[in-house]
Amino acid sequence: HLSIVDSGLWILVIVAGELIGYGTFGWFADRFGRKPVFTVFTIIMAAGLLMITLFWPLIEDDPGLILAFMLLIGVGTGTWSMFGPFFSELFPTAVRNTAVGSVFNAARGVQFFTPLVISVVARWAGLSGGISLAAAFSIGAGIVVWTLPETRGREID
């Protein structure tokens, strides 16, 4: 039941959250460490995603809450301001460009199947359940980041 104006407002709010997330992630990461801040931001994003999907009935009558959770989703995207540099540090300089490009492009290829997976899950758990997979992947990323080697203070060749 969104008008064009309402949906535009939602987009503006999520973009404002993205600006906050991208703008503050580096500062928090420098102060508290990249992995802990990455995990906190993924949890923030997952919380927003869960509220507008699985827990929608709790907030659907309160536009202020809806916009607040949209803002949180945007803030959570601040993780992307670290992902590229952090990921590229994992590879030696001689193969960095090829390795990072290959992994990113393989990930894009896998994303081809995303709509299919969402459709299958939606049949089992409803549309909100399918779309809420993004929250699960966000939390998963916040956990997986802890398995990557620490590069802080390491000389990169």
CSV table of N, CA and C in Angstrom, one decimal:
chain,number,residue,atom,x,y,z
A,1,HIS,N,0.8,-1.2,0.0
A,1,HIS,CA,0.0,0.0,0.0
A,1,HIS,C,0.9,1.3,0.0
A,2,LEU,N,1.9,1.2,-0.8
A,2,LEU,CA,2.8,2.4,-0.8
A,2,LEU,C,2.5,3.2,-2.0
A,3,SER,N,2.5,4.5,-1.8
A,3,SER,CA,2.4,5.4,-3.0
A,3,SER,C,3.8,5.6,-3.5
A,4,ILE,N,3.9,6.2,-4.7
A,4,ILE,CA,5.2,6.5,-5.2
A,4,ILE,C,6.0,7.4,-4.3
A,5,VAL,N,5.4,8.4,-3.7
A,5,VAL,CA,6.0,9.3,-2.7
A,5,VAL,C,6.6,8.5,-1.5
A,6,ASP,N,5.7,7.6,-1.0
A,6,ASP,CA,6.1,6.8,0.2
A,6,ASP,C,7.3,5.9,-0.1
A,7,SER,N,7.3,5.3,-1.3
A,7,SER,CA,8.4,4.4,-1.6
A,7,SER,C,9.7,5.2,-1.9
A,8,GLY,N,9.5,6.4,-2.4
A,8,GLY,CA,10.7,7.3,-2.6
A,8,GLY,C,11.3,7.7,-1.3
A,9,LEU,N,10.4,7.9,-0.3
A,9,LEU,CA,10.9,8.3,1.1
A,9,LEU,C,11.7,7.1,1.7
A,10,TRP,N,11.2,5.9,1.5
A,10,TRP,CA,11.9,4.7,2.0
A,10,TRP,C,13.3,4.6,1.4
A,11,ILE,N,13.4,4.9,0.1
A,11,ILE,CA,14.7,4.9,-0.6
A,11,ILE,C,15.6,6.0,0.0
A,12,LEU,N,15.1,7.1,0.1
A,12,LEU,CA,15.9,8.2,0.7
A,12,LEU,C,16.4,7.9,2.1
A,13,VAL,N,15.6,7.3,2.9
A,13,VAL,CA,16.0,6.9,4.3
A,13,VAL,C,17.1,5.9,4.2
A,14,ILE,N,16.9,4.9,3.4
A,14,ILE,CA,18.0,3.8,3.3
A,14,ILE,C,19.3,4.4,2.8
A,15,VAL,N,19.2,5.3,1.8
A,15,VAL,CA,20.4,6.0,1.3
A,15,VAL,C,21.0,6.8,2.4
A,16,ALA,N,20.2,7.5,3.2
A,16,ALA,CA,20.8,8.3,4.3
A,16,ALA,C,21.5,7.4,5.3
A,17,GLY,N,20.9,6.2,5.5
A,17,GLY,CA,21.6,5.2,6.4
A,17,GLY,C,22.9,4.7,5.8
A,18,GLU,N,22.9,4.5,4.5
A,18,GLU,CA,24.1,4.1,3.8
A,18,GLU,C,25.2,5.2,3.9
A,19,LEU,N,24.8,6.4,3.8
A,19,LEU,CA,25.8,7.5,3.9
A,19,LEU,C,26.4,7.5,5.4
A,20,ILE,N,25.5,7.3,6.3
A,20,ILE,CA,26.0,7.2,7.7
A,20,ILE,C,26.9,6.0,7.9
A,21,GLY,N,26.5,4.9,7.4
A,21,GLY,CA,27.2,3.6,7.5
A,21,GLY,C,28.6,3.7,6.9
A,22,TYR,N,28.6,4.2,5.6
A,22,TYR,CA,29.9,4.3,4.9
A,22,TYR,C,30.8,5.3,5.6
A,23,GLY,N,30.2,6.4,6.0
A,23,GLY,CA,30.9,7.5,6.6
A,23,GLY,C,31.5,7.2,8.0
A,24,THR,N,30.9,6.3,8.7
A,24,THR,CA,31.3,6.0,10.1
A,24,THR,C,32.1,4.7,10.3
A,25,PHE,N,31.9,3.8,9.3
A,25,PHE,CA,32.5,2.5,9.5
A,25,PHE,C,34.0,2.6,9.7
A,26,GLY,N,34.7,3.3,8.9
A,26,GLY,CA,36.1,3.4,9.0
A,26,GLY,C,36.6,4.0,10.4
A,27,TRP,N,35.9,5.0,10.8
A,27,TRP,CA,36.2,5.6,12.1
A,27,TRP,C,36.1,4.5,13.2
A,28,PHE,N,34.9,3.8,13.3
A,28,PHE,CA,34.7,2.8,14.3
A,28,PHE,C,35.7,1.7,14.1
A,29,ALA,N,36.0,1.3,12.9
A,29,ALA,CA,36.9,0.2,12.7
A,29,ALA,C,38.3,0.5,13.1
A,30,ASP,N,38.8,1.8,12.9
A,30,ASP,CA,40.1,2.2,13.4
A,30,ASP,C,40.1,2.2,14.9
A,31,ARG,N,39.0,2.6,15.5
A,31,ARG,CA,39.0,2.7,17.0
A,31,ARG,C,38.8,1.4,17.7
A,32,PHE,N,38.0,0.5,17.2
A,32,PHE,CA,37.6,-0.8,17.9
A,32,PHE,C,38.1,-2.0,17.1
A,33,GLY,N,38.6,-1.9,15.9
A,33,GLY,CA,39.1,-3.1,15.2
A,33,GLY,C,38.1,-3.4,14.1
A,34,ARG,N,38.6,-3.9,13.0
A,34,ARG,CA,37.8,-4.1,11.8
A,34,ARG,C,36.8,-5.2,12.0
A,35,LYS,N,37.3,-6.4,12.5
A,35,LYS,CA,36.4,-7.5,12.6
A,35,LYS,C,35.2,-7.3,13.6
A,36,PRO,N,35.5,-6.7,14.8
A,36,PRO,CA,34.3,-6.5,15.7
A,36,PRO,C,33.3,-5.5,15.1
A,37,VAL,N,33.8,-4.5,14.5
A,37,VAL,CA,32.9,-3.5,13.9
A,37,VAL,C,32.2,-4.0,12.7
A,38,PHE,N,32.8,-4.8,11.9
A,38,PHE,CA,32.2,-5.5,10.8
A,38,PHE,C,31.0,-6.4,11.3
A,39,THR,N,31.3,-7.1,12.4
A,39,THR,CA,30.2,-8.0,12.9
A,39,THR,C,29.1,-7.2,13.5
A,40,VAL,N,29.4,-6.1,14.2
A,40,VAL,CA,28.3,-5.2,14.7
A,40,VAL,C,27.4,-4.6,13.5
A,41,PHE,N,28.1,-4.2,12.5
A,41,PHE,CA,27.3,-3.6,11.4
A,41,PHE,C,26.5,-4.7,10.7
A,42,THR,N,27.0,-5.9,10.6
A,42,THR,CA,26.2,-7.0,10.0
A,42,THR,C,25.0,-7.3,10.8
A,43,ILE,N,25.1,-7.2,12.1
A,43,ILE,CA,24.0,-7.5,13.1
A,43,ILE,C,23.0,-6.4,12.9
A,44,ILE,N,23.5,-5.1,12.8
A,44,ILE,CA,22.6,-4.0,12.6
A,44,ILE,C,21.7,-4.2,11.3
A,45,MET,N,22.4,-4.6,10.3
A,45,MET,CA,21.7,-4.8,9.0
A,45,MET,C,20.7,-5.9,9.1
A,46,ALA,N,21.1,-7.0,9.7
A,46,ALA,CA,20.2,-8.2,9.9
A,46,ALA,C,19.0,-7.8,10.7
A,47,ALA,N,19.2,-7.0,11.8
A,47,ALA,CA,18.1,-6.6,12.6
A,47,ALA,C,17.0,-5.8,11.8
A,48,GLY,N,17.5,-4.9,11.0
A,48,GLY,CA,16.6,-4.1,10.1
A,48,GLY,C,15.9,-5.0,9.1
A,49,LEU,N,16.7,-5.9,8.5
A,49,LEU,CA,16.1,-6.8,7.5
A,49,LEU,C,15.0,-7.7,8.1
A,50,LEU,N,15.3,-8.2,9.3
A,50,LEU,CA,14.3,-9.1,10.0
A,50,LEU,C,13.1,-8.4,10.3
A,51,MET,N,13.2,-7.1,10.7
A,51,MET,CA,12.0,-6.4,11.1
A,51,MET,C,11.1,-6.0,9.9
A,52,ILE,N,11.7,-5.8,8.8
A,52,ILE,CA,10.8,-5.5,7.6
A,52,ILE,C,10.4,-6.7,6.8
A,53,THR,N,10.8,-7.9,7.3
A,53,THR,CA,10.4,-9.2,6.6
A,53,THR,C,9.6,-10.0,7.6
A,54,LEU,N,10.3,-10.8,8.4
A,54,LEU,CA,9.7,-11.8,9.3
A,54,LEU,C,8.8,-11.1,10.4
A,55,PHE,N,9.2,-10.0,10.9
A,55,PHE,CA,8.5,-9.3,12.0
A,55,PHE,C,7.7,-8.1,11.5
A,56,TRP,N,7.4,-8.1,10.2
A,56,TRP,CA,6.7,-7.0,9.6
A,56,TRP,C,5.3,-6.7,10.3
A,57,PRO,N,4.6,-7.8,10.7
A,57,PRO,CA,3.3,-7.5,11.4
A,57,PRO,C,3.5,-6.6,12.7
A,58,LEU,N,4.6,-6.7,13.3
A,58,LEU,CA,4.8,-5.9,14.5
A,58,LEU,C,5.0,-4.4,14.2
A,59,ILE,N,5.4,-4.0,13.0
A,59,ILE,CA,5.7,-2.6,12.7
A,59,ILE,C,4.9,-2.0,11.6
A,60,GLU,N,4.1,-2.8,10.9
A,60,GLU,CA,3.5,-2.4,9.7
A,60,GLU,C,2.5,-1.1,9.9
A,61,ASP,N,2.1,-0.9,11.1
A,61,ASP,CA,1.2,0.2,11.4
A,61,ASP,C,1.9,1.4,11.9
A,62,ASP,N,3.2,1.4,12.0
A,62,ASP,CA,4.0,2.5,12.5
A,62,ASP,C,5.0,2.9,11.5
A,63,PRO,N,4.7,3.9,10.6
A,63,PRO,CA,5.7,4.4,9.6
A,63,PRO,C,7.0,4.8,10.2
A,64,GLY,N,7.0,5.4,11.4
A,64,GLY,CA,8.3,5.8,12.0
A,64,GLY,C,9.2,4.6,12.3
A,65,LEU,N,8.6,3.5,12.8
A,65,LEU,CA,9.4,2.3,13.0
A,65,LEU,C,9.9,1.7,11.7
A,66,ILE,N,9.1,1.7,10.7
A,66,ILE,CA,9.5,1.2,9.4
A,66,ILE,C,10.7,1.9,8.9
A,67,LEU,N,10.6,3.3,8.9
A,67,LEU,CA,11.7,4.1,8.4
A,67,LEU,C,12.9,3.9,9.3
A,68,ALA,N,12.8,3.7,10.6
A,68,ALA,CA,13.9,3.5,11.5
A,68,ALA,C,14.7,2.2,11.1
A,69,PHE,N,13.9,1.2,10.8
A,69,PHE,CA,14.5,-0.1,10.4
A,69,PHE,C,15.1,0.0,9.0
A,70,MET,N,14.5,0.8,8.1
A,70,MET,CA,15.1,1.0,6.8
A,70,MET,C,16.5,1.7,7.0
A,71,LEU,N,16.5,2.7,7.9
A,71,LEU,CA,17.7,3.4,8.2
A,71,LEU,C,18.8,2.4,8.7
A,72,LEU,N,18.4,1.5,9.6
A,72,LEU,CA,19.4,0.5,10.1
A,72,LEU,C,20.0,-0.3,9.0
A,73,ILE,N,19.1,-0.7,8.1
A,73,ILE,CA,19.6,-1.5,6.9
A,73,ILE,C,20.7,-0.7,6.2
A,74,GLY,N,20.4,0.5,5.9
A,74,GLY,CA,21.4,1.4,5.3
A,74,GLY,C,22.7,1.5,6.0
A,75,VAL,N,22.6,1.7,7.3
A,75,VAL,CA,23.8,1.8,8.2
A,75,VAL,C,24.6,0.5,8.1
A,76,GLY,N,23.9,-0.6,8.1
A,76,GLY,CA,24.6,-1.9,8.0
A,76,GLY,C,25.4,-2.1,6.7
A,77,THR,N,25.0,-1.4,5.7
A,77,THR,CA,25.8,-1.6,4.4
A,77,THR,C,27.2,-0.9,4.5
A,78,GLY,N,27.4,-0.2,5.6
A,78,GLY,CA,28.8,0.3,5.8
A,78,GLY,C,29.9,-0.7,5.8
A,79,THR,N,29.5,-2.0,5.9
A,79,THR,CA,30.5,-3.1,5.9
A,79,THR,C,31.2,-3.1,4.5
A,80,TRP,N,30.5,-2.6,3.5
A,80,TRP,CA,31.1,-2.7,2.1
A,80,TRP,C,32.2,-1.7,2.0
A,81,SER,N,32.3,-0.6,2.9
A,81,SER,CA,33.4,0.3,2.8
A,81,SER,C,34.7,-0.4,3.2
A,82,MET,N,34.6,-1.5,3.9
A,82,MET,CA,35.8,-2.2,4.3
A,82,MET,C,36.1,-3.5,3.5
A,83,PHE,N,35.0,-4.0,3.0
A,83,PHE,CA,35.2,-5.4,2.4
A,83,PHE,C,36.3,-5.5,1.3
A,84,GLY,N,36.3,-4.6,0.4
A,84,GLY,CA,37.3,-4.7,-0.7
A,84,GLY,C,38.7,-4.6,-0.2
A,85,PRO,N,39.0,-3.5,0.6
A,85,PRO,CA,40.4,-3.5,1.1
A,85,PRO,C,40.8,-4.6,2.0
A,86,PHE,N,39.9,-5.0,2.8
A,86,PHE,CA,40.2,-6.1,3.8
A,86,PHE,C,40.4,-7.4,3.0
A,87,PHE,N,39.5,-7.7,2.0
A,87,PHE,CA,39.6,-8.9,1.2
A,87,PHE,C,40.9,-8.9,0.4
A,88,SER,N,41.2,-7.8,-0.2
A,88,SER,CA,42.4,-7.8,-1.1
A,88,SER,C,43.7,-8.0,-0.3
A,89,GLU,N,43.7,-7.7,1.0
A,89,GLU,CA,44.9,-7.9,1.8
A,89,GLU,C,45.2,-9.3,2.0
A,90,LEU,N,44.2,-10.2,1.7
A,90,LEU,CA,44.4,-11.6,1.9
A,90,LEU,C,45.3,-12.3,0.9
A,91,PHE,N,45.5,-11.6,-0.2
A,91,PHE,CA,46.3,-12.2,-1.4
A,91,PHE,C,47.6,-11.5,-1.6
A,92,PRO,N,48.6,-12.2,-2.0
A,92,PRO,CA,49.9,-11.6,-2.3
A,92,PRO,C,49.8,-10.6,-3.5
A,93,THR,N,50.6,-9.6,-3.5
A,93,THR,CA,50.5,-8.6,-4.6
A,93,THR,C,50.5,-9.2,-6.0
A,94,ALA,N,51.3,-10.2,-6.2
A,94,ALA,CA,51.5,-10.8,-7.5
A,94,ALA,C,50.2,-11.3,-8.1
A,95,VAL,N,49.3,-11.8,-7.2
A,95,VAL,CA,48.1,-12.4,-7.7
A,95,VAL,C,46.8,-11.7,-7.2
A,96,ARG,N,47.0,-10.6,-6.5
A,96,ARG,CA,45.9,-9.9,-5.9
A,96,ARG,C,44.8,-9.5,-6.9
A,97,ASN,N,45.1,-8.9,-7.9
A,97,ASN,CA,44.1,-8.4,-8.9
A,97,ASN,C,43.4,-9.6,-9.5
A,98,THR,N,44.1,-10.6,-9.9
A,98,THR,CA,43.4,-11.7,-10.5
A,98,THR,C,42.6,-12.5,-9.5
A,99,ALA,N,43.1,-12.7,-8.3
A,99,ALA,CA,42.4,-13.5,-7.3
A,99,ALA,C,41.1,-12.7,-6.8
A,100,VAL,N,41.2,-11.5,-6.5
A,100,VAL,CA,40.1,-10.7,-6.1
A,100,VAL,C,39.0,-10.6,-7.2
A,101,GLY,N,39.5,-10.3,-8.4
A,101,GLY,CA,38.5,-10.2,-9.5
A,101,GLY,C,37.8,-11.5,-9.8
A,102,SER,N,38.6,-12.6,-9.7
A,102,SER,CA,38.0,-14.0,-9.9
A,102,SER,C,37.0,-14.3,-8.8
A,103,VAL,N,37.3,-14.0,-7.6
A,103,VAL,CA,36.3,-14.3,-6.5
A,103,VAL,C,35.1,-13.4,-6.6
A,104,PHE,N,35.3,-12.1,-6.9
A,104,PHE,CA,34.1,-11.3,-7.0
A,104,PHE,C,33.2,-11.7,-8.2
A,105,ASN,N,33.8,-12.0,-9.3
A,105,ASN,CA,33.0,-12.4,-10.5
A,105,ASN,C,32.4,-13.8,-10.2
A,106,ALA,N,33.0,-14.7,-9.5
A,106,ALA,CA,32.4,-16.0,-9.2
A,106,ALA,C,31.2,-15.7,-8.3
A,107,ALA,N,31.3,-14.8,-7.4
A,107,ALA,CA,30.2,-14.4,-6.5
A,107,ALA,C,29.1,-13.9,-7.3
A,108,ARG,N,29.4,-13.0,-8.3
A,108,ARG,CA,28.3,-12.5,-9.1
A,108,ARG,C,27.6,-13.6,-9.9
A,109,GLY,N,28.4,-14.6,-10.3
A,109,GLY,CA,27.8,-15.7,-11.0
A,109,GLY,C,26.8,-16.5,-10.1
A,110,VAL,N,27.2,-16.7,-8.9
A,110,VAL,CA,26.4,-17.4,-7.9
A,110,VAL,C,25.1,-16.7,-7.6
A,111,GLN,N,25.2,-15.3,-7.6
A,111,GLN,CA,24.0,-14.5,-7.4
A,111,GLN,C,23.0,-14.7,-8.4
A,112,PHE,N,23.3,-15.3,-9.6
A,112,PHE,CA,22.3,-15.6,-10.6
A,112,PHE,C,21.2,-16.5,-10.0
A,113,PHE,N,21.6,-17.3,-9.1
A,113,PHE,CA,20.7,-18.3,-8.5
A,113,PHE,C,19.9,-17.7,-7.3
A,114,THR,N,20.2,-16.5,-6.9
A,114,THR,CA,19.5,-15.9,-5.7
A,114,THR,C,18.0,-15.9,-5.9
A,115,PRO,N,17.5,-15.4,-7.0
A,115,PRO,CA,16.0,-15.3,-7.1
A,115,PRO,C,15.4,-16.7,-7.0
A,116,LEU,N,16.1,-17.7,-7.5
A,116,LEU,CA,15.6,-19.1,-7.5
A,116,LEU,C,15.5,-19.6,-6.0
A,117,VAL,N,16.6,-19.4,-5.3
A,117,VAL,CA,16.7,-19.8,-3.9
A,117,VAL,C,15.6,-19.1,-3.1
A,118,ILE,N,15.4,-17.8,-3.3
A,118,ILE,CA,14.4,-17.0,-2.6
A,118,ILE,C,13.0,-17.6,-2.9
A,119,SER,N,12.8,-17.9,-4.1
A,119,SER,CA,11.5,-18.5,-4.5
A,119,SER,C,11.2,-19.8,-3.8
A,120,VAL,N,12.2,-20.7,-3.8
A,120,VAL,CA,12.1,-22.0,-3.1
A,120,VAL,C,11.8,-21.8,-1.6
A,121,VAL,N,12.6,-20.9,-1.0
A,121,VAL,CA,12.4,-20.7,0.5
A,121,VAL,C,11.0,-20.0,0.7
A,122,ALA,N,10.6,-19.1,-0.2
A,122,ALA,CA,9.4,-18.4,-0.1
A,122,ALA,C,8.2,-19.4,-0.1
A,123,ARG,N,8.3,-20.4,-0.9
A,123,ARG,CA,7.2,-21.5,-1.0
A,123,ARG,C,7.1,-22.2,0.3
A,124,TRP,N,8.3,-22.4,1.0
A,124,TRP,CA,8.3,-23.1,2.3
A,124,TRP,C,8.0,-22.2,3.5
A,125,ALA,N,8.5,-21.0,3.4
A,125,ALA,CA,8.4,-20.1,4.6
A,125,ALA,C,7.7,-18.8,4.3
A,126,GLY,N,7.1,-18.6,3.2
A,126,GLY,CA,6.4,-17.4,2.8
A,126,GLY,C,7.4,-16.4,2.2
A,127,LEU,N,6.8,-15.4,1.5
A,127,LEU,CA,7.7,-14.4,0.8
A,127,LEU,C,8.6,-13.7,1.8
A,128,SER,N,8.2,-13.3,3.0
A,128,SER,CA,9.1,-12.7,4.0
A,128,SER,C,10.2,-13.6,4.4
A,129,GLY,N,9.9,-14.9,4.5
A,129,GLY,CA,10.9,-15.9,4.8
A,129,GLY,C,12.0,-15.9,3.7
A,130,GLY,N,11.6,-15.9,2.5
A,130,GLY,CA,12.5,-15.9,1.4
A,130,GLY,C,13.4,-14.7,1.3
A,131,ILE,N,12.8,-13.6,1.5
A,131,ILE,CA,13.6,-12.3,1.4
A,131,ILE,C,14.4,-12.2,2.7
A,132,SER,N,14.0,-12.7,3.8
A,132,SER,CA,14.8,-12.6,5.0
A,132,SER,C,16.1,-13.4,5.0
A,133,LEU,N,16.3,-14.2,3.9
A,133,LEU,CA,17.6,-14.9,3.8
A,133,LEU,C,18.7,-13.9,3.8
A,134,ALA,N,18.5,-12.7,3.3
A,134,ALA,CA,19.5,-11.6,3.4
A,134,ALA,C,20.0,-11.4,4.8
A,135,ALA,N,19.1,-11.5,5.8
A,135,ALA,CA,19.5,-11.3,7.2
A,135,ALA,C,20.4,-12.5,7.6
A,136,ALA,N,20.1,-13.7,7.2
A,136,ALA,CA,20.9,-14.8,7.5
A,136,ALA,C,22.3,-14.7,6.9
A,137,PHE,N,22.4,-14.3,5.7
A,137,PHE,CA,23.7,-14.1,5.1
A,137,PHE,C,24.5,-13.0,5.7
A,138,SER,N,23.8,-11.9,6.2
A,138,SER,CA,24.4,-10.8,6.9
A,138,SER,C,25.1,-11.3,8.2
A,139,ILE,N,24.3,-12.1,8.9
A,139,ILE,CA,24.8,-12.6,10.2
A,139,ILE,C,26.0,-13.6,9.9
A,140,GLY,N,25.8,-14.4,8.8
A,140,GLY,CA,26.9,-15.3,8.4
A,140,GLY,C,28.1,-14.6,8.1
A,141,ALA,N,28.0,-13.5,7.4
A,141,ALA,CA,29.2,-12.7,7.1
A,141,ALA,C,29.9,-12.2,8.3
A,142,GLY,N,29.1,-11.8,9.3
A,142,GLY,CA,29.7,-11.3,10.6
A,142,GLY,C,30.4,-12.4,11.4
A,143,ILE,N,30.0,-13.6,11.1
A,143,ILE,CA,30.7,-14.7,11.8
A,143,ILE,C,31.9,-15.2,11.0
A,144,VAL,N,31.8,-15.3,9.7
A,144,VAL,CA,32.9,-15.7,8.8
A,144,VAL,C,34.1,-14.8,8.8
A,145,VAL,N,33.8,-13.5,9.0
A,145,VAL,CA,35.0,-12.6,9.0
A,145,VAL,C,36.0,-12.9,10.1
A,146,TRP,N,35.6,-13.6,11.2
A,146,TRP,CA,36.5,-14.0,12.2
A,146,TRP,C,37.4,-15.2,11.8
A,147,THR,N,37.1,-15.9,10.7
A,147,THR,CA,37.9,-17.0,10.3
A,147,THR,C,39.0,-16.5,9.3
A,148,LEU,N,39.0,-15.2,8.9
A,148,LEU,CA,40.0,-14.7,8.0
A,148,LEU,C,41.2,-14.3,8.8
A,149,PRO,N,42.4,-14.4,8.2
A,149,PRO,CA,43.6,-14.0,9.0
A,149,PRO,C,43.6,-12.6,9.3
A,150,GLU,N,44.3,-12.2,10.4
A,150,GLU,CA,44.4,-10.8,10.8
A,150,GLU,C,45.5,-10.2,10.0
A,151,THR,N,45.2,-9.0,9.4
A,151,THR,CA,46.2,-8.4,8.6
A,151,THR,C,46.6,-7.0,9.3
A,152,ARG,N,46.1,-6.7,10.4
A,152,ARG,CA,46.4,-5.5,11.1
A,152,ARG,C,47.9,-5.4,11.4
A,153,GLY,N,48.6,-4.3,11.0
A,153,GLY,CA,50.0,-4.2,11.4
A,153,GLY,C,50.9,-5.0,10.6
A,154,ARG,N,50.4,-5.9,9.7
A,154,ARG,CA,51.2,-6.7,8.9
A,154,ARG,C,51.7,-6.0,7.6
A,155,GLU,N,53.0,-6.2,7.3
A,155,GLU,CA,53.6,-5.6,6.1
A,155,GLU,C,53.0,-6.3,4.9
A,156,ILE,N,52.4,-5.6,4.0
A,156,ILE,CA,51.8,-6.2,2.8
A,156,ILE,C,52.8,-6.0,1.7
A,157,ASP,N,53.2,-7.1,1.0
A,157,ASP,CA,54.2,-7.1,0.0
A,157,ASP,C,53.6,-6.5,-1.3
